Coordinates of N, CA and C in Angstrom, one line a residue:
X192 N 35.2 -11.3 -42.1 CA 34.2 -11.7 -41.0 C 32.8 -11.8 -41.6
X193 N 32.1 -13.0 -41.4 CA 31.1 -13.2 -41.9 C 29.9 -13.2 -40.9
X194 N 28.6 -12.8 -41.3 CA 27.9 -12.3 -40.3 C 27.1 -13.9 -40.0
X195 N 27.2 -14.5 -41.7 CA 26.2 -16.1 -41.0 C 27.0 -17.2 -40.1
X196 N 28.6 -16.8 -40.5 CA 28.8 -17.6 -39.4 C 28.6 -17.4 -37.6
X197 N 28.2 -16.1 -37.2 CA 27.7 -15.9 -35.8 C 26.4 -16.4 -35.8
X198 N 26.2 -16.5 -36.9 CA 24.5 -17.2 -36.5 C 24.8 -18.5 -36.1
X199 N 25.6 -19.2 -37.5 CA 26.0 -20.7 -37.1 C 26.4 -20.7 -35.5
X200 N 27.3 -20.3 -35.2 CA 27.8 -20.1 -33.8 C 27.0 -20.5 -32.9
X201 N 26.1 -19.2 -32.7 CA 25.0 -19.3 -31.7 C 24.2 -20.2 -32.1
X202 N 23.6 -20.7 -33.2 CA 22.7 -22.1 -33.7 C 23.1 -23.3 -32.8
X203 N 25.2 -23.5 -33.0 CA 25.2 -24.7 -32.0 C 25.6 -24.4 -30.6
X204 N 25.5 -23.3 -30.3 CA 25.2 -23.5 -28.9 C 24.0 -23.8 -28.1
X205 N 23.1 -23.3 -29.3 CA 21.8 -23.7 -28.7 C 21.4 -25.4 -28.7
X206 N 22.0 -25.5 -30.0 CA 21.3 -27.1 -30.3 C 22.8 -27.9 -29.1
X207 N 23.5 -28.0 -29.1 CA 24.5 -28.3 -27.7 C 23.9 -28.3 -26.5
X208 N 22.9 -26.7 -26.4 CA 22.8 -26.7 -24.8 C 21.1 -27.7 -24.7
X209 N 20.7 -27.8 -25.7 CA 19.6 -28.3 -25.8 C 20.0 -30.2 -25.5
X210 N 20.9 -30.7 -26.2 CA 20.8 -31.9 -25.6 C 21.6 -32.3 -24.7
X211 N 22.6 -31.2 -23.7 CA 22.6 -30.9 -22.7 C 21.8 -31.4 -21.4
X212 N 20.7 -30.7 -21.6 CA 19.5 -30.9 -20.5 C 19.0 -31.8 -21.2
X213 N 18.9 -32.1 -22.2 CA 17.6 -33.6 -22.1 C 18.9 -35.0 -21.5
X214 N 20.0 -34.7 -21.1 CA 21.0 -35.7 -20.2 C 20.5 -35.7 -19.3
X215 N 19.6 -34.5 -18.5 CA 19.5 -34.7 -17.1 C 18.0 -34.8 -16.7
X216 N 18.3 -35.1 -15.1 CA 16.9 -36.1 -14.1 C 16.0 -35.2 -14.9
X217 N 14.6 -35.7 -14.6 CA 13.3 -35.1 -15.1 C 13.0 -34.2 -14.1
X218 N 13.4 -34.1 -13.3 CA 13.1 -32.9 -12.2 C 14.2 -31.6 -12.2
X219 N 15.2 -32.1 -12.6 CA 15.9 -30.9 -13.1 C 15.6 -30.4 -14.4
X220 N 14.9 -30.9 -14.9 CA 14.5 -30.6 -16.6 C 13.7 -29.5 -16.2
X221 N 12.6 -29.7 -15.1 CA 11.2 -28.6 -14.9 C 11.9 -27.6 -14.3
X222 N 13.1 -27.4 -13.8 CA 13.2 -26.3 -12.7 C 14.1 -24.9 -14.1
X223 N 13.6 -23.9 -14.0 CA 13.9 -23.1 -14.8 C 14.7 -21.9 -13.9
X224 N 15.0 -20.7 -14.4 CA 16.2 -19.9 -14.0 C 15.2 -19.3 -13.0
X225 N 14.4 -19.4 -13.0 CA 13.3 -18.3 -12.1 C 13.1 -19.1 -10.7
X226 N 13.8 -19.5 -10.1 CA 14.1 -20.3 -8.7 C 12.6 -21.3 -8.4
X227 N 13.2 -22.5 -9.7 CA 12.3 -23.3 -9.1 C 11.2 -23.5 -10.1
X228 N 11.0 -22.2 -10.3 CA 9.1 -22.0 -11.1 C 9.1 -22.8 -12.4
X229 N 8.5 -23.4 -13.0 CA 8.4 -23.7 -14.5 C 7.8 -22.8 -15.5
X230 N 8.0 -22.6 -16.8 CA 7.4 -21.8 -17.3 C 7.0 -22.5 -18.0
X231 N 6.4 -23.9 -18.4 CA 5.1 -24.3 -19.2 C 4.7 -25.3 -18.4
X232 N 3.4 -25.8 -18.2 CA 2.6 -26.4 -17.7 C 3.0 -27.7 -18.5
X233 N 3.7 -28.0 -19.7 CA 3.7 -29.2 -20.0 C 4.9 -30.1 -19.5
X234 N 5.8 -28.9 -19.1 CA 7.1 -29.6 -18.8 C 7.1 -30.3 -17.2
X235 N 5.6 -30.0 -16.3 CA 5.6 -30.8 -15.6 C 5.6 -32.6 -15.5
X236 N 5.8 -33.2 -14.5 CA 5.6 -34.5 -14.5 C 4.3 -34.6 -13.9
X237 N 3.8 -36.3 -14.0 CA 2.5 -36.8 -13.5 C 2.8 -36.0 -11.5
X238 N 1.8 -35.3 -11.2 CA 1.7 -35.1 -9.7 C 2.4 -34.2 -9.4
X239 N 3.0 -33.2 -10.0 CA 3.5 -32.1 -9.4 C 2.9 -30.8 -9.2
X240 N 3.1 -30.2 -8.5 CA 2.3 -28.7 -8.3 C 2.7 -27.8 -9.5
X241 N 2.4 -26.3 -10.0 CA 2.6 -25.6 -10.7 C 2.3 -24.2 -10.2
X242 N 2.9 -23.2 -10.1 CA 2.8 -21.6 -9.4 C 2.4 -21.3 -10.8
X243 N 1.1 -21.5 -10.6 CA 0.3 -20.5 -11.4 C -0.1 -19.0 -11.0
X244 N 0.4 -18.3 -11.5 CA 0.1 -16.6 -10.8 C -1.0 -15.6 -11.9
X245 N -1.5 -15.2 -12.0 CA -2.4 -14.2 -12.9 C -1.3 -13.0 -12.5
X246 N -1.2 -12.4 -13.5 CA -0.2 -11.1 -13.7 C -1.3 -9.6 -13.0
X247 N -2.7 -10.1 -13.2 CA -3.5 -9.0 -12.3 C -3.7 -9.1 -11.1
X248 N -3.4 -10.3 -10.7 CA -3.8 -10.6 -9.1 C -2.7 -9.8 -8.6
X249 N -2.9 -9.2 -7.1 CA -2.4 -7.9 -6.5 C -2.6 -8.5 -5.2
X250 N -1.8 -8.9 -4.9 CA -2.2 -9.4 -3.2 C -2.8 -7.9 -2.2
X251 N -3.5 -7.7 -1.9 CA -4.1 -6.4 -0.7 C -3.0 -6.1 0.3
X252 N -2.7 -5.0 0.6 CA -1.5 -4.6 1.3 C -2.7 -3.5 2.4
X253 N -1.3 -3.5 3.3 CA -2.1 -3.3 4.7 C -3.1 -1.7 4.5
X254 N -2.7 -1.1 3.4 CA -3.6 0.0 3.8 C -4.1 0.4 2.5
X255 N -4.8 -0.8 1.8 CA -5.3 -0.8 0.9 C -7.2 -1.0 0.9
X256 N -7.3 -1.2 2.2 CA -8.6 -1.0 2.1 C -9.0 0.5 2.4
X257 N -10.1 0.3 2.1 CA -10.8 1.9 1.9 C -11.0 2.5 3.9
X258 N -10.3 3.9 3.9 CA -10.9 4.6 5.2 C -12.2 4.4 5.9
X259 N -12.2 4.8 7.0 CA -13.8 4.3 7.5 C -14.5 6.0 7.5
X260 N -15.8 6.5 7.4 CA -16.5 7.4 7.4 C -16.5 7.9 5.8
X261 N -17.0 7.3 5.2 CA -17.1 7.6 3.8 C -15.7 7.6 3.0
X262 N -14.5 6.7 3.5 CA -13.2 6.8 2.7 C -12.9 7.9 3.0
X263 N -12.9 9.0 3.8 CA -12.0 9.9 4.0 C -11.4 10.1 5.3
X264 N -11.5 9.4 5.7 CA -11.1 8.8 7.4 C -11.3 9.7 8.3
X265 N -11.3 9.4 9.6 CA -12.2 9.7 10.7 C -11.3 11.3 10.7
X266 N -10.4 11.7 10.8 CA -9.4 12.9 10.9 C -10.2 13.9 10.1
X267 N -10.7 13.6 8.5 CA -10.9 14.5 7.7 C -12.6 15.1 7.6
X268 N -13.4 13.9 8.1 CA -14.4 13.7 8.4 C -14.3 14.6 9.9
X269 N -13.5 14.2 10.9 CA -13.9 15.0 11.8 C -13.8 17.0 11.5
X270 N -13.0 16.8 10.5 CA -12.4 18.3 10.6 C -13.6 19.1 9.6
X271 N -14.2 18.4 8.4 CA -15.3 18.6 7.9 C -16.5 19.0 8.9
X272 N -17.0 17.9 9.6 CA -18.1 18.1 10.3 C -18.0 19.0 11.5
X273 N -16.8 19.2 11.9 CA -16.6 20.2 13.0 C -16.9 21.7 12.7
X274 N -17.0 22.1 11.6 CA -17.8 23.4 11.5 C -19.3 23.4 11.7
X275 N -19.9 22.4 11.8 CA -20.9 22.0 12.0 C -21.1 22.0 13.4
X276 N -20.4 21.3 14.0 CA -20.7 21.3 15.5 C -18.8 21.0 15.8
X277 N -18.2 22.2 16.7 CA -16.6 22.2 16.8 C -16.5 21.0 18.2
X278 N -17.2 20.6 18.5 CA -16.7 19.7 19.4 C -16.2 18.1 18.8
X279 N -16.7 17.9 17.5 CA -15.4 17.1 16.7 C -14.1 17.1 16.7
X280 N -14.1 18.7 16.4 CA -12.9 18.8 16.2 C -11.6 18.5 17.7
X281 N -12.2 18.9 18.9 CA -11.7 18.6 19.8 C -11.8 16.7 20.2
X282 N -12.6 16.2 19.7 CA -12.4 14.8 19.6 C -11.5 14.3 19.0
X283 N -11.1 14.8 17.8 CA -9.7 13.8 16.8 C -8.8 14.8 16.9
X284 N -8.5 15.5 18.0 CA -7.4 16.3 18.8 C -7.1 15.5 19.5
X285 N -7.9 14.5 20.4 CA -7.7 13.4 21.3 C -7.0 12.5 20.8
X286 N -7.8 12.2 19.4 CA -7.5 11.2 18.8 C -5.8 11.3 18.2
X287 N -5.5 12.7 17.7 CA -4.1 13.0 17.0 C -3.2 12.4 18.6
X288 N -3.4 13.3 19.6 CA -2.5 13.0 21.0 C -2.5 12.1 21.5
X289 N -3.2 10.7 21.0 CA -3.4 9.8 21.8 C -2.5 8.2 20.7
X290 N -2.3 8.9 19.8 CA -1.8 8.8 18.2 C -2.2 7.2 18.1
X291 N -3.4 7.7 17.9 CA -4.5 7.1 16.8 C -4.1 6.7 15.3
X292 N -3.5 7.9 15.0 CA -2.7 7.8 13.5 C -1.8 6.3 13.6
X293 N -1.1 5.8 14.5 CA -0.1 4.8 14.2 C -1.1 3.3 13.3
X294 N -2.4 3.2 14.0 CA -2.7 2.6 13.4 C -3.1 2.4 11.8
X295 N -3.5 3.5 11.4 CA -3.4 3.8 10.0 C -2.6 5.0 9.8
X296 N -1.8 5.3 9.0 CA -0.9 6.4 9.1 C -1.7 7.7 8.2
X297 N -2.3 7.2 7.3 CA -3.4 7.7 6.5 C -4.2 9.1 7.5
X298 N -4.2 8.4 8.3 CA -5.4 10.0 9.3 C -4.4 10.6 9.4
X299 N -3.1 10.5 9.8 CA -2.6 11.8 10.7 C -3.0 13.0 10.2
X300 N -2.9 13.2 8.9 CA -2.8 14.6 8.3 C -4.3 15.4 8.6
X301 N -5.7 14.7 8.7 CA -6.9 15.2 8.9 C -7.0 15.1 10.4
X302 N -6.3 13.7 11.2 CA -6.3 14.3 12.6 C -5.7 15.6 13.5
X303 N -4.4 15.8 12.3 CA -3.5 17.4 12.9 C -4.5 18.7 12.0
X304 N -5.2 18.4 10.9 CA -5.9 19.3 10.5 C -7.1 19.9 11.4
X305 N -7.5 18.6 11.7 CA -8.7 18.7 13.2 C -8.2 19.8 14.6
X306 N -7.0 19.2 14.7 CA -6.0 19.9 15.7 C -6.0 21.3 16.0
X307 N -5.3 21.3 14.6 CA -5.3 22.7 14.6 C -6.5 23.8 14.4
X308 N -7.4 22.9 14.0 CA -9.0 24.1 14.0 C -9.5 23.9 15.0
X309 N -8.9 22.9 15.9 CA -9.6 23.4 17.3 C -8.7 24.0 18.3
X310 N -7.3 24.1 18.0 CA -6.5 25.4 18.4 C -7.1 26.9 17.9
X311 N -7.4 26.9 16.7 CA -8.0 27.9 16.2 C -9.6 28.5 16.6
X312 N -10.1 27.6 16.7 CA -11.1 27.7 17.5 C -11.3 28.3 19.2
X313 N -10.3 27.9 19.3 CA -10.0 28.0 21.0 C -9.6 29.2 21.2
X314 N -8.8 30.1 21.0 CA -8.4 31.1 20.3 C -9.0 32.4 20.2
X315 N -9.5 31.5 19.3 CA -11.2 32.9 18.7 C -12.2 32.9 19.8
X316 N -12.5 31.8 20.6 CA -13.3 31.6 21.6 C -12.8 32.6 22.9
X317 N -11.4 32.4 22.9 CA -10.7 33.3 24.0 C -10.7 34.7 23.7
X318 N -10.5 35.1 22.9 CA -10.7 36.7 22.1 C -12.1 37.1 22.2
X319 N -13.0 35.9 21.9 CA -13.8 37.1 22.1 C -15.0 36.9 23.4
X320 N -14.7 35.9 24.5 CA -14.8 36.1 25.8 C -14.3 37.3 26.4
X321 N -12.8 37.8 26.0 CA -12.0 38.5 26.6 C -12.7 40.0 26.0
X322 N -12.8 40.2 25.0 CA -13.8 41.2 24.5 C -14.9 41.2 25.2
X323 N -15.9 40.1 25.6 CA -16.9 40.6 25.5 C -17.0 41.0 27.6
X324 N -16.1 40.4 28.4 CA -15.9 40.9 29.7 C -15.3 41.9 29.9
X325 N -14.3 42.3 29.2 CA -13.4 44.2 29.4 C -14.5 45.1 29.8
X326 N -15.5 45.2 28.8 CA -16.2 45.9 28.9 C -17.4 46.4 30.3
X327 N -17.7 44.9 30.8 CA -18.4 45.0 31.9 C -17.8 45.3 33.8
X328 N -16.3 44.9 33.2 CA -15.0 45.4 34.3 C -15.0 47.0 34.3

């Protein structure tokens, strides 16, 4: 068994399948295994299109743009600023129940974080109302 004759081998299949295709129409010549596409620009004819693609170009997908309120979206922003003033947080409580989130799925997690600090909030508020009337009963 000789190893140049598998070269030979494969040599004439190639030179075989090569004049092969130069038998056939000029429009089957440009269409390549990749459905259609050509892969050199020369092997077009006068007037035909070419799918030219840049390997960086990234088409934008639906939740690729950036959050609104400084990129960290309205949920996490509200749950930030609600130690500040907790009536945020009762707002993107609204927002979680009213599921705000479907539109970007991206908030849910800061609108249920909101949620829950104004359950927590609510809470402490109740405790220590209830503290501070025992005593005048």
């Amino acid at each position: 068994m000789d190893q140049d004759a598998g070269l030979v081998d494969t040599a004439d299949l190639r030179k075989g399948l090569v004049t092969s295709i130069s038998g056939l129409r000029p429009s089957v010549r440009s269409l390549s295994i990749f459905r259609g596409q050509v892969t050199d620009a020369a092997e077009h004819d006068k007037g035909e299109y070419a799918l030219i693609r840049d390997p960086e170009d990234i088409q934008m997908g639906l939740f690729d743009k950036p959050l609104p309120c400084y990129g960290c979206g309205i949920g996490w922003f509200s749950f930030l600023f609600g130690f500040l003033c907790p009536l945020m947080w009762y707002y993107a409580t609204i927002l979680y129940f009213g599921n705000y989130y479907r539109k970007d799925p991206r908030e849910r997690a800061g609108l249920g974080a909101s949620a829950i600090a104004a359950l927590v909030c609510s809470v402490a508020l109740l405790i220590v109302a209830t503290i501070l009337l025992l005593p005048s009963i």
